[in-house]
Amino acid sequence: MQDNGKYSITKAFCIAFTLTFFSMFDVPVFWPILLFYWLVLFVSTMKRQIMHMIKYRYVPFTFGKRRYNGKKASVVDDGDSGRP
């Protein structure tokens, strides 16, 4: 039994690779349209990940320098200090 998915990808790659050698398939692309197309693809594919990040309040960057204040001294008073 042959896997149609792998065969289709291989076939599409071979056809696309072959067509790159013929100048009649060389289509000029206006760069702003290409940039817009890339942004649409990026947003559409990253939407689920971005919504997950927003849901769990994940921020992939920080603002300013992080400061270490050290351990806070905890005061434990159990009512019996052991002294007479």
Coordinates of C-alpha atoms in Angstrom, one line a residue:
M1 CA 0.0 0.0 0.0
Q2 CA 1.4 3.4 -1.0
D3 CA 1.1 6.5 1.2
N4 CA -0.5 9.1 -1.0
G5 CA 0.6 12.0 1.2
K6 CA 4.3 11.4 0.8
Y7 CA 3.9 10.7 -2.9
S8 CA 2.0 13.9 -3.5
I9 CA 4.6 16.0 -1.6
T10 CA 7.4 14.3 -3.6
K11 CA 5.6 14.8 -6.9
A12 CA 4.8 18.5 -6.1
F13 CA 8.4 19.1 -5.2
C14 CA 9.8 17.5 -8.4
I15 CA 7.4 19.5 -10.6
A16 CA 8.2 22.8 -8.8
F17 CA 11.9 22.1 -9.0
T18 CA 11.7 21.3 -12.7
L19 CA 9.7 24.4 -13.5
T20 CA 12.3 26.7 -11.9
F21 CA 14.6 26.0 -14.9
F22 CA 12.2 27.6 -17.4
S23 CA 12.1 31.4 -17.7
M24 CA 8.5 31.4 -18.9
F25 CA 7.5 30.5 -15.3
D26 CA 9.5 33.3 -13.8
V27 CA 6.7 35.6 -12.5
P28 CA 7.7 39.0 -11.1
V29 CA 6.4 39.7 -7.6
F30 CA 5.8 43.2 -6.2
W31 CA 7.5 43.1 -2.7
P32 CA 4.7 44.7 -0.7
I33 CA 2.3 42.1 -1.8
L34 CA 4.8 39.4 -0.9
L35 CA 5.3 41.0 2.6
F36 CA 1.5 41.2 3.1
Y37 CA 1.1 37.6 2.1
W38 CA 3.8 36.5 4.5
L39 CA 2.1 38.4 7.4
V40 CA -1.3 36.9 6.6
L41 CA 0.3 33.4 6.6
F42 CA 2.2 34.0 9.8
V43 CA -0.8 35.3 11.7
S44 CA -3.1 32.6 10.5
T45 CA -0.6 29.8 11.5
M46 CA 0.4 31.4 14.8
K47 CA -3.1 32.4 16.0
R48 CA -3.6 29.3 18.2
Q49 CA -0.2 29.7 19.8
I50 CA -0.7 33.4 20.4
M51 CA -4.2 32.8 21.9
H52 CA -2.6 30.1 24.2
M53 CA 0.1 32.6 25.3
I54 CA -2.5 35.3 26.1
K55 CA -4.7 32.8 28.0
Y56 CA -1.9 31.8 30.3
R57 CA -0.4 35.3 30.5
Y58 CA 2.9 34.3 29.0
V59 CA 5.1 37.2 28.0
P60 CA 8.2 36.2 26.0
F61 CA 10.1 39.4 26.9
T62 CA 10.7 41.4 30.0
F63 CA 10.7 45.1 30.7
G64 CA 13.7 46.6 32.6
K65 CA 16.2 44.8 34.8
R66 CA 15.2 42.2 37.3
R67 CA 16.2 42.9 40.8
Y68 CA 17.0 40.3 43.5
N69 CA 16.0 41.5 46.9
G70 CA 17.2 38.4 48.8
K71 CA 15.2 36.1 51.0
K72 CA 12.7 37.8 53.3
A73 CA 13.1 36.9 56.9
S74 CA 10.1 35.0 58.1
V75 CA 8.9 35.6 61.6
V76 CA 7.5 32.4 63.2
D77 CA 5.8 32.9 66.5
D78 CA 4.3 29.7 67.8
G79 CA 3.5 31.2 71.2
D80 CA 6.0 29.1 73.1
S81 CA 9.5 30.4 72.9
G82 CA 10.9 27.8 75.3
R83 CA 12.1 30.4 77.9
P84 CA 10.8 30.5 81.4

